[in-house]
Structures are given as structure tokens and as C-alpha cells.
Coordinates of C-alpha atoms (C1' of nucleotides) in Angstrom, one line a residue:
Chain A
X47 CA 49.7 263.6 58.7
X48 CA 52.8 264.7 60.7
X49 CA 56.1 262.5 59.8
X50 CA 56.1 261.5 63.7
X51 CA 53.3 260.4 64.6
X52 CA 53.3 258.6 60.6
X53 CA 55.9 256.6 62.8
X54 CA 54.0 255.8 65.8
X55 CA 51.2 254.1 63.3
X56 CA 54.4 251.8 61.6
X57 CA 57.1 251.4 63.8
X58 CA 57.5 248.0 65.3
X59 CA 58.1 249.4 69.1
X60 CA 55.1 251.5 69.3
X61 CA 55.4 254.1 72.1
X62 CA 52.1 256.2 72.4
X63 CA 52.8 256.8 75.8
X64 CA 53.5 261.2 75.0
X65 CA 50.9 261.7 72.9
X66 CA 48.0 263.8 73.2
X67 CA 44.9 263.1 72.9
X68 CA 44.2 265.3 69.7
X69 CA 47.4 263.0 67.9
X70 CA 45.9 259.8 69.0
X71 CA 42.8 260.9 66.9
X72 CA 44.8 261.8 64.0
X73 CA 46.3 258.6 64.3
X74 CA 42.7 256.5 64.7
X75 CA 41.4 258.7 61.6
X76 CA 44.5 257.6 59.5
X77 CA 44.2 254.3 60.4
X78 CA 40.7 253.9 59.3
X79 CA 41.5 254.7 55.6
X80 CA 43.7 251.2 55.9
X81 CA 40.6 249.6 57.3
X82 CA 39.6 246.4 55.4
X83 CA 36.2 244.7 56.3
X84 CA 35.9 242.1 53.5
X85 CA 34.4 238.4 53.8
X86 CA 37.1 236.2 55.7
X87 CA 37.4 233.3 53.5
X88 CA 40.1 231.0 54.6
X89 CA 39.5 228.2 57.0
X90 CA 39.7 228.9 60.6
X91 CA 41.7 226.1 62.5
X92 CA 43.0 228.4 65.2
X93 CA 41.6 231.8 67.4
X94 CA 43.3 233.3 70.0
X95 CA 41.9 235.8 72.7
X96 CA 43.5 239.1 73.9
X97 CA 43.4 240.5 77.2
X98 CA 45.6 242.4 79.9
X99 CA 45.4 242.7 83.7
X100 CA 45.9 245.6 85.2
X101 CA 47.2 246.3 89.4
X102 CA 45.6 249.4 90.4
X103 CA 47.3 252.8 91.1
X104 CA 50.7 250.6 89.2
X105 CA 51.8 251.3 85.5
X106 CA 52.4 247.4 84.9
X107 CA 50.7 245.6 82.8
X108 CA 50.2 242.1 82.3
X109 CA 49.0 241.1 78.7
X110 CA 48.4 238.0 77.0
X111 CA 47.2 235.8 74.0
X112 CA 45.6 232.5 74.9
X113 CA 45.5 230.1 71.2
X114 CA 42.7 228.1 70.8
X115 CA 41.9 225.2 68.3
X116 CA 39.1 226.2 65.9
X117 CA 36.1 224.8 66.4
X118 CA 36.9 222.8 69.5
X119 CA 37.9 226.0 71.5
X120 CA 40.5 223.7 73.6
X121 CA 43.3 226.3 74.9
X122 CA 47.0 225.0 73.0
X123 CA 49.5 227.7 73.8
X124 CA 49.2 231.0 75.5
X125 CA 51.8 233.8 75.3
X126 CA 52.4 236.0 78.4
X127 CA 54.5 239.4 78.9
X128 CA 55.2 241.9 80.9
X129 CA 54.8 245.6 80.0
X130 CA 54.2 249.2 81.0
X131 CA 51.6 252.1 80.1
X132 CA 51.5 255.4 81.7
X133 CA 48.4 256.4 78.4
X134 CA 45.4 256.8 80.8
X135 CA 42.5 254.6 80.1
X136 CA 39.9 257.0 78.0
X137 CA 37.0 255.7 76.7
X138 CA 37.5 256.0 72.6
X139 CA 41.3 255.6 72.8
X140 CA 42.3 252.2 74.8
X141 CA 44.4 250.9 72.1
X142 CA 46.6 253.3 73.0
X143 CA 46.7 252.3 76.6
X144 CA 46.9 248.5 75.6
X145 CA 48.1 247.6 72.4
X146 CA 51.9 248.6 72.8
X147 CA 51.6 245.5 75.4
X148 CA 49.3 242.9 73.5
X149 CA 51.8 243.9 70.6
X150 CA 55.0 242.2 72.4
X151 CA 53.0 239.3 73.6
X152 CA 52.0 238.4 69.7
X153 CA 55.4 239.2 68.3
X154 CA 56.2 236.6 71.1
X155 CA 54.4 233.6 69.5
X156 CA 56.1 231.7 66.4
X157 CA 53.0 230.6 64.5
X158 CA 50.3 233.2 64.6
X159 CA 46.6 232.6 65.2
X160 CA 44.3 232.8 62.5
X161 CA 42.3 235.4 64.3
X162 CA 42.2 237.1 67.0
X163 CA 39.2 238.1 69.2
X164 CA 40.1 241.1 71.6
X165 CA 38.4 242.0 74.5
X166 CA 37.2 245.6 73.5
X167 CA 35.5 246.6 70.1
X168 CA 36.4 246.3 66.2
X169 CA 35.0 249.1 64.7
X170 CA 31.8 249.1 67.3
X171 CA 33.9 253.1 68.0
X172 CA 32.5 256.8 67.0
X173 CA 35.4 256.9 64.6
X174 CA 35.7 253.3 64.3
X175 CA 39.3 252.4 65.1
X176 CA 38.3 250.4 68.5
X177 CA 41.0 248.3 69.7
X178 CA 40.7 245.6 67.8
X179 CA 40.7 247.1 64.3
X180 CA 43.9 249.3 65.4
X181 CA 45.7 246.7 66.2
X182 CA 44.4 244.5 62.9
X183 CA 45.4 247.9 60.3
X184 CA 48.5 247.8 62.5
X185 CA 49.9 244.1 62.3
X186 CA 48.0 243.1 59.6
X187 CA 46.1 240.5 61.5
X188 CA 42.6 239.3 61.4
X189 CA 40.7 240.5 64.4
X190 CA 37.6 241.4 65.9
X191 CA 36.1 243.1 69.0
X192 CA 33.9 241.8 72.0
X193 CA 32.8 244.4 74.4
X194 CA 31.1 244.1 77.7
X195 CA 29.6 247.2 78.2
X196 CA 28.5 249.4 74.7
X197 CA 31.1 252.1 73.8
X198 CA 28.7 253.9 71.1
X199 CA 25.6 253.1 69.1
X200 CA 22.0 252.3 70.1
X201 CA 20.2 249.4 70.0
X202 CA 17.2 247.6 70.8
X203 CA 17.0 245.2 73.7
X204 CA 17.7 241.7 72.1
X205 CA 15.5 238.5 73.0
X206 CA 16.5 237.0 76.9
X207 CA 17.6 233.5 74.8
X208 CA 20.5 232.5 73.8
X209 CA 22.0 233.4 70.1
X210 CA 18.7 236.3 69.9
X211 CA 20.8 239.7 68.9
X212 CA 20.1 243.5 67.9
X213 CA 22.3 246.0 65.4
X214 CA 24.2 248.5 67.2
X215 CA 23.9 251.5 64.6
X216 CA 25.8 255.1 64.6
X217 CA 24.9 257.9 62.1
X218 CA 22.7 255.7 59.8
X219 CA 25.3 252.5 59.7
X220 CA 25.5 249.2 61.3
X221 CA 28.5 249.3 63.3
X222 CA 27.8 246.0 65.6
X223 CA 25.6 243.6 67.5
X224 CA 24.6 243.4 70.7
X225 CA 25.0 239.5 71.3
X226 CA 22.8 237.6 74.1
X227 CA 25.5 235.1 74.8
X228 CA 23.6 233.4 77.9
X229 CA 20.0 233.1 78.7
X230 CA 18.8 236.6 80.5
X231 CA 22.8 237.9 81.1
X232 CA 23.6 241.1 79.6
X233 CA 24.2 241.2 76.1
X234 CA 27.8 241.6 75.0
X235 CA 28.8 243.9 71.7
X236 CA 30.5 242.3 68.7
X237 CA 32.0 244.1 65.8
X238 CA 34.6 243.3 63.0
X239 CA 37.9 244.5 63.7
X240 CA 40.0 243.6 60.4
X241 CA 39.8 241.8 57.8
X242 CA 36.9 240.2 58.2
X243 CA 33.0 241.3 57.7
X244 CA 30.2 242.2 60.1
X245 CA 28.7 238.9 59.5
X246 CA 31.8 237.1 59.8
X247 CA 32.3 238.8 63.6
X248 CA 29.0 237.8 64.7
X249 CA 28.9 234.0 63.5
X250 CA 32.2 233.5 65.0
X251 CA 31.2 235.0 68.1
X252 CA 28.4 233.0 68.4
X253 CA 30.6 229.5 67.4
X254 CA 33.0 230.7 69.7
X255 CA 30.0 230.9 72.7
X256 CA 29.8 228.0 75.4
X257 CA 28.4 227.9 78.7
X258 CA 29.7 231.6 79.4
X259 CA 28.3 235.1 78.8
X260 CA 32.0 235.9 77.3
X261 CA 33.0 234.2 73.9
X262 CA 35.8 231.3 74.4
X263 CA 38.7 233.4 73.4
X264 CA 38.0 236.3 76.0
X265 CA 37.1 234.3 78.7
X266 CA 40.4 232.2 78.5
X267 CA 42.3 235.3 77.5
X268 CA 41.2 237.0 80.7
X269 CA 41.8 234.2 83.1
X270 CA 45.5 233.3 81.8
X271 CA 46.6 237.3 82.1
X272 CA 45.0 237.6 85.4
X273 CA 46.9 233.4 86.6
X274 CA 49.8 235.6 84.9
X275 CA 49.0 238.7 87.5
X276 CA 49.1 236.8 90.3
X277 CA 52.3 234.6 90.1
X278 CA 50.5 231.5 88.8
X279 CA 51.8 231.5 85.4
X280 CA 55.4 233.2 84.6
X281 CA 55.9 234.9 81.4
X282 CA 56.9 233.6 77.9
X283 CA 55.9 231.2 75.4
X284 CA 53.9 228.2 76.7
X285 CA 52.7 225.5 74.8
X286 CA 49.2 224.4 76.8
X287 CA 48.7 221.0 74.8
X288 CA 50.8 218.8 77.5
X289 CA 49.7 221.1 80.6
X290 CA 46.3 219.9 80.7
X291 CA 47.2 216.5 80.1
X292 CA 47.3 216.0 83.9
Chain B
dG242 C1' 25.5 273.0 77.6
dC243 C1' 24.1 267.9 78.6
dG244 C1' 24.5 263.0 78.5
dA245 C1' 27.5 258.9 77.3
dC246 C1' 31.6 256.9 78.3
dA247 C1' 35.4 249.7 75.8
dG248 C1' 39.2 248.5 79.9
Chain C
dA169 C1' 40.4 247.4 85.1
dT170 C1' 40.7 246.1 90.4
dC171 C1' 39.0 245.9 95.4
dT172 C1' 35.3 242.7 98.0
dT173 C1' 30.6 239.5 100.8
dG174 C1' 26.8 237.8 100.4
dT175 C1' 23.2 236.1 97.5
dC176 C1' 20.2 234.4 93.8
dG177 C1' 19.6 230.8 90.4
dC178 C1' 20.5 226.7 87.4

DNA sequence: GCGACAG
DNA sequence: ATCTTGTCGC
């Protein structure tokens, strides 16, 4: 691989915002031999949810981490920024288009999550570097991927109740799940991301699943960026354990 | 060439 | 992703 774009992959401030489309799959194909899918084994105590929101036809971005407690799913600290992407949104290369962003938002936070769930897919991806498992080879983190619509794979139809799910597979391999989340909603599409395995991504998924279609994390992820969108939140650090106190 | 296509 | 009204169901 190229010296430069050996940089993009490394370099702290990421800017993918000149490549092409043919370096960002050299990049995704380089990453993957850093991919790590073993058994998670340490305790969870904390799991935080990545998300941006987007204002359309504008090149800001608005991206965020929201830190929950592990199992109790109660929101303690969210981290908010501010950002820019002029990489278009193509299906197969969103990282690109969002991690530069996400990236500044988790440098931002002083004690890192134990995991973090992303709203996109692990490696649920035809050359399976989704989001979430670019941004795991990248910062070392433990993460994994929840889609709401299926990026690549079939599967079968899962059962309408709750927990019932289906393998996504690609090429012979199991690459996901196709998770029914909420009695007869849509399925949403769970995959491993980094360090952690296929089984791992789907029974924390489903702990992580309340009364919603998406998992805790997401769901919280995507309403603090979008309160953060709209002037309801400003950005920085916040510590969310005193906020809800009243 | 045709269909699929995360946010 | 975001822009939007009503509507169906628990």
C-alpha cells in the first residue's frame, strides 16, 4: 500500500476527504488484515452509542457518543462536536464520510467506553470493513455495528417476536443477524465490528434491547446528536448523571 | 448488463 | 441522513 494513504489509516487527524473511491478500498482491504473478531471477555460496565446528524445540502456535521451504564442502559455522559465532511455518502464507504467526526467526539471523552455500538455495520460489508470495524482497527476500540436497513447478505425472514433472528450470510460465511428487536417492526442488522465475536454482537444487542426497535445505545446516540443539531445541547464534554436528576 | 445499495 | 401529516396500533 502507497506510503500516503498508509497515513490516512494511522494518523490521528484523519482527512479522507480527497480520496477516491478506488483508495478508500485499498484502505478498507488493508484494514481488514488488522481485523480481530475474538470472544470479548472482560466485563462490560459501560457501552456508548455513536451517531451523527446531518443538515441537508450543508457539509456540517454534528456527531456524538452518548455513555451508558452496562446493564442498566441509564445515559451518564455524552460527548458532542462539531465537524465537517465534503466525502459523499456511498453505500460501502460511510466511514469515510463519518468517522473523521465520531473520531474527535471519542478523543473528546476522558474515560473511554467499554464498547461502542455504532449505528451502521461491523463487518455486516462486502469487504467487511463497515463502519464500525474501521473505526475499531483504527482506534483500537471494541465496537460493533447495528444497521437499519441491510447493506449486503441474504437472509431469511426472522420470526414477528421479539429476540427471534436470521444469519445474514455473503459468499458461504455468516457475516450478521438480522435481529427482530420489536414485535412485527422491521428487523435491524447486527454484526461484530472489533474485537469482539459474532456471538458476542448479537447477545449484546439483544441485552442492550428495550421497548424500542433500535438497541439502547443507537437510540440515545441518535436523539443526543440530533438535541445537539438543533441548539438543544451545545457541544463538549457533559456529564449526564446530575442532568436527569431533575 | 442488471439489481442492490448502511447513513 | 433530512423534509413532513396523518394514521394505525398497543
Amino acid at each position: 500500500m502507497p506510503d500516503a494513504l498508509n497515513r490516512m489509516v494511522v494518523t490521528p487527524e484523519l482527512n479522507y476527504d480527497q480520496l477516491t473511491l478506488g483508495e478508500a478500498t485499498l484502505i478498507q482491504q488493508q484494514l481488514r488484515g488488522h481485523l480481530r473478531l475474538e470472544p470479548f471477555q472482560k466485563e462490560i460496565k459501560t457501552i456508548a452509542g455513536a451517531d451523527i446528524s446531518l443538515t441537508l445540502y450543508s457539509e456540517t456535521v454534528f456527531a456524538g457518543l452518548v455513555i451508558l451504564s452496562y446493564p442498566e442502559l441509564q445515559p451518564i455522559a455524552c460527548s458532542l462536536v462539531q465537524s465537517s465532511t465534503i466525502f459523499p455518502y456511498v453505500p460501502g464507504y460511510l466511514a469515510f464520510r463519518e468517522i473523521p467526526a465520531i473520531l474527535k467526539a471519542y478523543e473528546q471523552i476522558p474515560v473511554k467506553p467499554d464498547l461502542i455500538m455504532f449505528d451502521g455495520n461491523g463487518i455486516l460489508h462486502a469487504r467487511r470493513m463497515g463502519i464500525a470495524s474501521h473505526f475499531g482497527v483504527v482506534t483500537g476500540a471494541v465496537t460493533m455495528g447495528c444497521a437499519k436497513k441491510k447493506l449486503a447478505g441474504q437472509y431469511a425472514e426472522p420470526g414477528a417476536s421479539k429476540g427471534e433472528y436470521a444469519n445474514v450470510t455473503d459468499k458461504g460465511e455468516v457475516i450478521g443477524y438480522a435481529v427482530r428487536t420489536k414485535e412485527n417492526v422491521k428487523p435491524v442488522f447486527i454484526s461484530p465490528g472489533h474485537q469482539m465475536s459474532l456471538e458476542d454482537s448479537l447477545a449484546i444487542a439483544l441485552k442492550c434491547t428495550g421497548k424500542h426497535r433500535l438497541p439502547e445505545p443507537t437510540r440515545y446516540a441518535h436523539e443526543y446528536v440530533n438535541k445537539f443539531r438543533t441548539g438543544e445541547i451545545k457541544a463538549g464534554y457533559h456529564d449526564l448523571s446530575s442532568w436527569k436528576l431533575f
